[in-house]
Short mmCIF file of N, CA and C in Angstrom, two decimals:
data_model
loop_
_atom_site.label_atom_id
_atom_site.label_comp_id
_atom_site.label_asym_id
_atom_site.label_seq_id
_atom_site.Cartn_x
_atom_site.Cartn_y
_atom_site.Cartn_z
N UNK A 1492 35.88 30.56 16.46
CA UNK A 1492 34.90 30.21 16.99
C UNK A 1492 33.88 32.01 17.60
N UNK A 1493 33.42 31.90 16.62
CA UNK A 1493 32.05 33.12 17.02
C UNK A 1493 31.30 32.82 18.53
N UNK A 1494 30.77 33.90 19.36
CA UNK A 1494 30.24 33.55 20.10
C UNK A 1494 28.77 32.83 19.85
N UNK A 1495 28.41 33.48 19.11
CA UNK A 1495 27.36 32.74 18.07
C UNK A 1495 27.45 31.01 18.37
N UNK A 1496 29.07 30.76 17.42
CA UNK A 1496 29.01 29.66 17.67
C UNK A 1496 29.00 28.68 18.76
N UNK A 1497 29.30 29.51 19.58
CA UNK A 1497 29.98 28.71 21.06
C UNK A 1497 28.32 28.48 21.61
N UNK A 1498 27.23 29.52 21.69
CA UNK A 1498 25.68 29.30 22.46
C UNK A 1498 25.24 28.16 21.41
N UNK A 1499 25.61 28.37 19.99
CA UNK A 1499 25.09 26.70 19.59
C UNK A 1499 25.39 25.64 19.88
N UNK A 1500 26.49 24.98 19.58
CA UNK A 1500 27.47 24.07 20.62
C UNK A 1500 26.76 24.29 21.52
N UNK A 1501 26.06 25.09 22.58
CA UNK A 1501 25.70 24.62 24.22
C UNK A 1501 24.42 24.16 24.06
N UNK A 1502 23.68 24.63 22.65
CA UNK A 1502 22.32 24.53 22.85
C UNK A 1502 22.42 22.62 22.13
N UNK A 1503 22.49 22.50 21.27
CA UNK A 1503 23.13 21.31 20.83
C UNK A 1503 23.71 20.14 21.99
N UNK A 1504 24.39 20.47 22.81
CA UNK A 1504 24.67 19.93 24.44
C UNK A 1504 23.36 19.84 25.25
N UNK A 1505 22.70 20.78 25.29
CA UNK A 1505 21.77 20.88 26.20
C UNK A 1505 20.46 19.84 25.28
N UNK A 1506 20.40 19.58 24.14
CA UNK A 1506 19.01 19.22 23.34
C UNK A 1506 20.10 17.34 23.45
N UNK A 1507 21.11 17.05 23.00
CA UNK A 1507 22.16 15.92 23.24
C UNK A 1507 21.37 15.33 24.69
N UNK A 1508 21.52 15.74 25.84
CA UNK A 1508 21.80 15.41 26.84
C UNK A 1508 19.95 15.33 27.49
N UNK A 1509 18.87 15.85 26.58
CA UNK A 1509 18.05 15.66 27.05
C UNK A 1509 17.43 13.87 27.21
N UNK A 1510 16.94 13.41 28.18
CA UNK A 1510 16.53 12.72 28.40
C UNK A 1510 15.48 11.59 27.24
N UNK A 1511 15.32 12.17 26.91
CA UNK A 1511 13.99 12.37 25.68
C UNK A 1511 15.12 11.71 24.84
N UNK A 1512 15.58 12.65 23.96
CA UNK A 1512 16.72 12.37 22.98
C UNK A 1512 17.82 11.62 23.06
N UNK A 1513 18.33 11.16 24.14
CA UNK A 1513 18.99 9.86 24.33
C UNK A 1513 18.35 8.71 24.11
N UNK A 1514 16.87 8.61 24.18
CA UNK A 1514 16.46 7.42 24.47
C UNK A 1514 15.63 6.95 22.89
N UNK A 1515 15.41 8.25 22.61
CA UNK A 1515 15.16 8.25 21.20
C UNK A 1515 16.13 7.42 20.26
N UNK A 1516 17.83 8.06 20.32
CA UNK A 1516 18.08 7.38 19.76
C UNK A 1516 18.35 5.94 19.97
N UNK A 1517 18.51 5.47 21.55
CA UNK A 1517 18.43 4.26 21.44
C UNK A 1517 17.78 3.51 20.86
N UNK A 1518 16.36 4.16 20.98
CA UNK A 1518 15.46 3.34 20.08
C UNK A 1518 15.34 3.00 18.55
N UNK A 1519 16.13 4.01 17.98
CA UNK A 1519 16.24 4.72 16.63
C UNK A 1519 17.36 3.47 16.49
N UNK A 1520 18.54 3.21 17.12
CA UNK A 1520 19.10 2.13 17.06
C UNK A 1520 19.14 0.98 16.94
N UNK A 1521 17.85 0.50 17.61
CA UNK A 1521 17.49 -0.97 18.41
C UNK A 1521 16.61 -1.45 16.99
N UNK A 1522 15.52 -0.42 16.76
CA UNK A 1522 15.26 -0.66 15.24
C UNK A 1522 15.85 -0.74 13.61
N UNK A 1523 16.72 0.28 13.76
CA UNK A 1523 17.60 -0.87 12.44
C UNK A 1523 18.12 -1.88 12.34
N UNK A 1524 18.30 -2.03 14.04
CA UNK A 1524 18.78 -3.58 13.59
C UNK A 1524 17.64 -5.00 13.72
N UNK A 1525 16.43 -4.13 13.89
CA UNK A 1525 15.06 -5.70 13.86
C UNK A 1525 15.06 -5.25 12.53
N UNK A 1526 15.33 -7.09 11.91
CA UNK A 1526 14.83 -6.66 10.28
C UNK A 1526 13.54 -6.83 11.03
N UNK A 1527 12.49 -7.33 11.35
CA UNK A 1527 11.38 -7.62 11.88
C UNK A 1527 10.79 -6.24 11.33
N UNK A 1528 10.78 -5.30 12.51
CA UNK A 1528 10.13 -3.63 12.00
C UNK A 1528 10.72 -2.86 11.04
N UNK A 1529 12.01 -3.31 9.96
CA UNK A 1529 12.15 -2.71 8.92
C UNK A 1529 11.49 -3.15 7.80
N UNK A 1530 11.62 -4.87 7.85
CA UNK A 1530 10.45 -5.34 6.53
C UNK A 1530 9.09 -4.82 7.26
N UNK A 1531 8.19 -4.73 8.04
CA UNK A 1531 7.20 -3.59 7.85
C UNK A 1531 6.70 -2.53 7.66
N UNK A 1532 8.06 -1.84 7.84
CA UNK A 1532 8.28 -0.49 7.62
C UNK A 1532 8.02 0.21 6.39
N UNK A 1533 9.15 -1.16 5.64
CA UNK A 1533 8.86 -1.48 4.19
C UNK A 1533 7.89 -1.61 3.25
N UNK A 1534 6.90 -2.28 3.61
CA UNK A 1534 5.83 -2.77 3.73
C UNK A 1534 4.98 -1.14 3.24
N UNK A 1535 4.69 -0.90 4.47
CA UNK A 1535 3.50 0.07 4.86
C UNK A 1535 4.20 1.54 4.11
N UNK A 1536 5.47 2.06 3.49
CA UNK A 1536 5.92 2.41 3.09
C UNK A 1536 5.46 2.29 1.41
N UNK A 1537 5.79 1.12 1.39
CA UNK A 1537 5.21 0.90 -0.39
C UNK A 1537 3.65 1.12 -0.53
N UNK A 1538 3.12 0.85 0.63
CA UNK A 1538 1.40 1.49 0.10
C UNK A 1538 1.20 2.63 0.48
N UNK A 1539 1.70 3.44 0.91
CA UNK A 1539 1.55 4.86 1.41
C UNK A 1539 2.10 5.27 -0.41
N UNK A 1540 3.06 5.08 -0.56
CA UNK A 1540 3.61 5.32 -2.35
C UNK A 1540 2.05 4.95 -3.24
N UNK A 1541 1.46 3.86 -2.91
CA UNK A 1541 0.43 3.60 -4.11
C UNK A 1541 -0.59 4.41 -3.94
N UNK A 1542 -0.62 4.77 -2.41
CA UNK A 1542 -1.59 6.05 -2.13
C UNK A 1542 -1.84 7.16 -2.72
N UNK A 1543 -0.23 7.01 -2.50
CA UNK A 1543 -0.03 8.88 -3.27
C UNK A 1543 0.28 8.85 -4.38
N UNK A 1544 0.20 8.03 -5.15
CA UNK A 1544 0.58 8.15 -6.82
C UNK A 1544 -1.08 7.80 -7.33
N UNK A 1545 -1.92 6.72 -6.28
CA UNK A 1545 -3.29 7.04 -6.98
C UNK A 1545 -3.92 8.28 -6.87
N UNK A 1546 -3.89 9.22 -5.55
CA UNK A 1546 -3.90 10.57 -5.71
C UNK A 1546 -3.87 11.04 -6.46
N UNK A 1547 -2.58 10.88 -6.87
CA UNK A 1547 -1.92 12.62 -7.45
C UNK A 1547 -2.68 11.73 -9.12
N UNK A 1548 -2.94 11.26 -8.95
CA UNK A 1548 -2.96 10.67 -10.86
C UNK A 1548 -5.00 10.59 -10.90
N UNK A 1549 -5.75 11.18 -9.54
CA UNK A 1549 -7.40 11.88 -9.35
C UNK A 1549 -7.16 10.57 -9.75
N UNK A 1550 -6.99 9.21 -9.12
CA UNK A 1550 -7.97 8.20 -9.00
C UNK A 1550 -8.22 7.80 -7.20
N UNK A 1551 -9.24 7.06 -7.06
CA UNK A 1551 -9.99 7.18 -5.77
C UNK A 1551 -9.16 5.65 -5.21
N UNK A 1552 -8.98 5.43 -4.25
CA UNK A 1552 -8.41 4.95 -3.87
C UNK A 1552 -9.17 4.00 -3.12
N UNK A 1553 -8.74 2.89 -3.53
CA UNK A 1553 -9.15 0.73 -3.53
C UNK A 1553 -9.17 1.01 -2.37
N UNK A 1554 -10.71 0.13 -1.78
CA UNK A 1554 -11.01 -0.39 -0.94
C UNK A 1554 -9.81 -1.33 0.04
N UNK A 1555 -9.61 -1.92 -1.21
CA UNK A 1555 -8.19 -3.05 -1.17
C UNK A 1555 -6.94 -2.34 -0.30
N UNK A 1556 -6.59 -1.20 -1.60
CA UNK A 1556 -5.15 -0.80 -0.27
C UNK A 1556 -5.50 0.01 0.86
N UNK A 1557 -6.65 0.78 0.83
CA UNK A 1557 -7.38 1.17 1.90
C UNK A 1557 -7.15 -0.02 3.26
N UNK A 1558 -7.54 -0.80 3.18
CA UNK A 1558 -7.69 -1.94 4.14
C UNK A 1558 -6.39 -2.50 4.24
N UNK A 1559 -5.34 -2.69 3.24
CA UNK A 1559 -4.26 -3.24 3.37
C UNK A 1559 -3.37 -2.31 4.45
N UNK A 1560 -3.40 -0.97 3.60
CA UNK A 1560 -2.48 -0.05 4.75
C UNK A 1560 -3.00 -0.21 6.16
N UNK A 1561 -4.23 0.22 6.49
CA UNK A 1561 -4.86 0.10 7.85
C UNK A 1561 -4.23 -0.90 8.47
N UNK A 1562 -5.04 -2.11 8.30
CA UNK A 1562 -4.19 -3.40 8.66
C UNK A 1562 -2.58 -2.88 9.02
N UNK A 1563 -1.53 -3.06 7.93
CA UNK A 1563 -0.22 -2.50 8.69
C UNK A 1563 0.01 -1.09 9.08
N UNK A 1564 -0.56 -0.60 9.34
CA UNK A 1564 -0.45 0.55 10.28
C UNK A 1564 -0.60 0.16 11.34
N UNK A 1565 -2.70 -1.00 11.85
CA UNK A 1565 -2.73 -1.32 13.38
C UNK A 1565 -1.73 -2.02 13.72
N UNK A 1566 -0.67 -3.30 13.12
CA UNK A 1566 0.77 -4.09 13.13
C UNK A 1566 1.80 -3.24 13.49
N UNK A 1567 1.56 -2.23 12.74
CA UNK A 1567 2.50 -1.39 13.35
C UNK A 1567 2.50 -0.45 14.82
N UNK A 1568 1.54 0.09 14.66
CA UNK A 1568 1.09 0.28 16.06
C UNK A 1568 0.86 -0.54 17.27
N UNK A 1569 1.47 -1.75 17.16
CA UNK A 1569 1.14 -2.54 18.24
C UNK A 1569 2.63 -3.17 18.53
N UNK A 1570 3.57 -2.61 17.61
CA UNK A 1570 5.19 -2.90 18.15
C UNK A 1570 5.06 -1.74 19.38
N UNK A 1571 5.45 -2.46 20.29
CA UNK A 1571 5.74 -1.13 21.61
C UNK A 1571 6.92 -0.30 21.45
N UNK A 1572 8.15 -1.28 20.97
CA UNK A 1572 8.95 -0.13 20.92
C UNK A 1572 8.91 0.96 19.54
N UNK A 1573 8.00 0.77 18.54
CA UNK A 1573 8.47 1.30 17.51
C UNK A 1573 6.69 2.44 18.00
N UNK A 1574 6.04 2.53 18.96
CA UNK A 1574 5.36 2.94 19.50
C UNK A 1574 6.11 4.22 20.59
N UNK A 1575 6.75 3.44 21.20
CA UNK A 1575 7.78 5.00 22.13
C UNK A 1575 8.38 5.60 21.25
N UNK A 1576 9.00 5.06 20.12
CA UNK A 1576 10.12 5.90 18.94
C UNK A 1576 9.08 7.20 18.69
N UNK A 1577 8.17 6.65 18.01
CA UNK A 1577 6.75 7.51 17.77
C UNK A 1577 6.54 8.97 18.49
N UNK A 1578 6.27 8.04 19.76
CA UNK A 1578 6.02 9.29 20.64
C UNK A 1578 6.92 10.48 21.42
N UNK A 1579 7.81 9.66 21.49
CA UNK A 1579 9.92 10.20 21.42
C UNK A 1579 9.40 11.12 20.14
N UNK A 1580 9.27 11.00 18.91
CA UNK A 1580 9.64 12.02 17.60
C UNK A 1580 8.76 13.06 18.33
N UNK A 1581 7.94 13.02 18.35
CA UNK A 1581 6.88 13.59 18.59
C UNK A 1581 7.04 14.86 19.47
N UNK A 1582 7.77 14.00 20.73
CA UNK A 1582 7.96 14.92 21.64
C UNK A 1582 9.05 16.31 21.45
N UNK A 1583 10.31 15.53 21.08
CA UNK A 1583 11.75 15.86 20.22
C UNK A 1583 10.88 17.23 20.03
N UNK A 1584 10.37 16.79 18.91
CA UNK A 1584 9.98 18.11 17.52
C UNK A 1584 8.56 19.40 18.12
N UNK A 1585 8.05 18.52 18.75
CA UNK A 1585 7.06 19.85 19.58
C UNK A 1585 8.80 20.27 20.76
N UNK A 1586 9.46 20.03 21.64
CA UNK A 1586 10.86 20.96 22.24
C UNK A 1586 11.28 21.80 20.52
N UNK A 1587 11.94 21.17 19.60
CA UNK A 1587 12.60 21.93 18.65
C UNK A 1587 11.05 22.96 18.09
N UNK A 1588 10.43 22.36 18.05
CA UNK A 1588 9.60 24.02 17.93
C UNK A 1588 9.50 24.74 18.26
N UNK A 1589 9.17 24.74 19.82
CA UNK A 1589 8.59 25.75 21.19
C UNK A 1589 10.62 26.45 21.23
N UNK A 1590 11.50 25.68 20.95
CA UNK A 1590 13.30 26.54 20.82
C UNK A 1590 13.12 27.24 19.45
N UNK A 1591 12.78 26.96 18.59
CA UNK A 1591 12.38 27.42 17.20
C UNK A 1591 11.59 28.94 17.03
N UNK A 1592 10.69 28.54 17.92
CA UNK A 1592 9.68 29.81 18.47
C UNK A 1592 10.95 30.79 19.55
N UNK A 1593 11.05 30.43 20.18
CA UNK A 1593 11.95 31.08 21.46
C UNK A 1593 12.82 32.07 20.72
N UNK A 1594 13.75 31.62 19.87
CA UNK A 1594 14.27 32.30 19.30
C UNK A 1594 13.81 33.11 17.56
N UNK A 1595 13.00 32.87 17.39
CA UNK A 1595 12.33 33.45 16.09
C UNK A 1595 12.28 35.10 16.89
N UNK A 1596 11.19 34.87 18.54
CA UNK A 1596 10.55 35.49 19.18
C UNK A 1596 11.91 36.58 19.47
N UNK A 1597 12.72 36.23 19.85
CA UNK A 1597 14.10 37.41 20.59
C UNK A 1597 14.70 37.40 19.65
N UNK A 1598 14.71 37.18 18.43
CA UNK A 1598 15.76 37.71 17.09
C UNK A 1598 14.52 38.82 16.30
N UNK A 1599 13.15 38.61 16.87
CA UNK A 1599 12.45 39.64 16.04
C UNK A 1599 12.83 41.09 17.43
N UNK A 1600 12.82 41.12 18.35
CA UNK A 1600 12.55 42.38 19.49
C UNK A 1600 13.17 43.31 18.75
#
């Protein structure tokens, strides 16, 4: 194993031991086991796909589709555990973006 591989594994370990990452994984597991949330997310994705298809074909998205999409989106945001999951996802993505930026900066020295 090269020194780079060792350092990468150390970095992965540090990231995995972050409290936000641990909590994110716990919530992800809970969401996968929650049939209500899964069905709401699938219904939301269905409406998202409809919107993309309409937009891609140059059609205006109907008020009905917009209303249904907004209603489902708001219902999803009212689920506390899903809200926490999305916030943690954003926090982790920002952390990873920062790490990537630091690595890129150091590589370009």
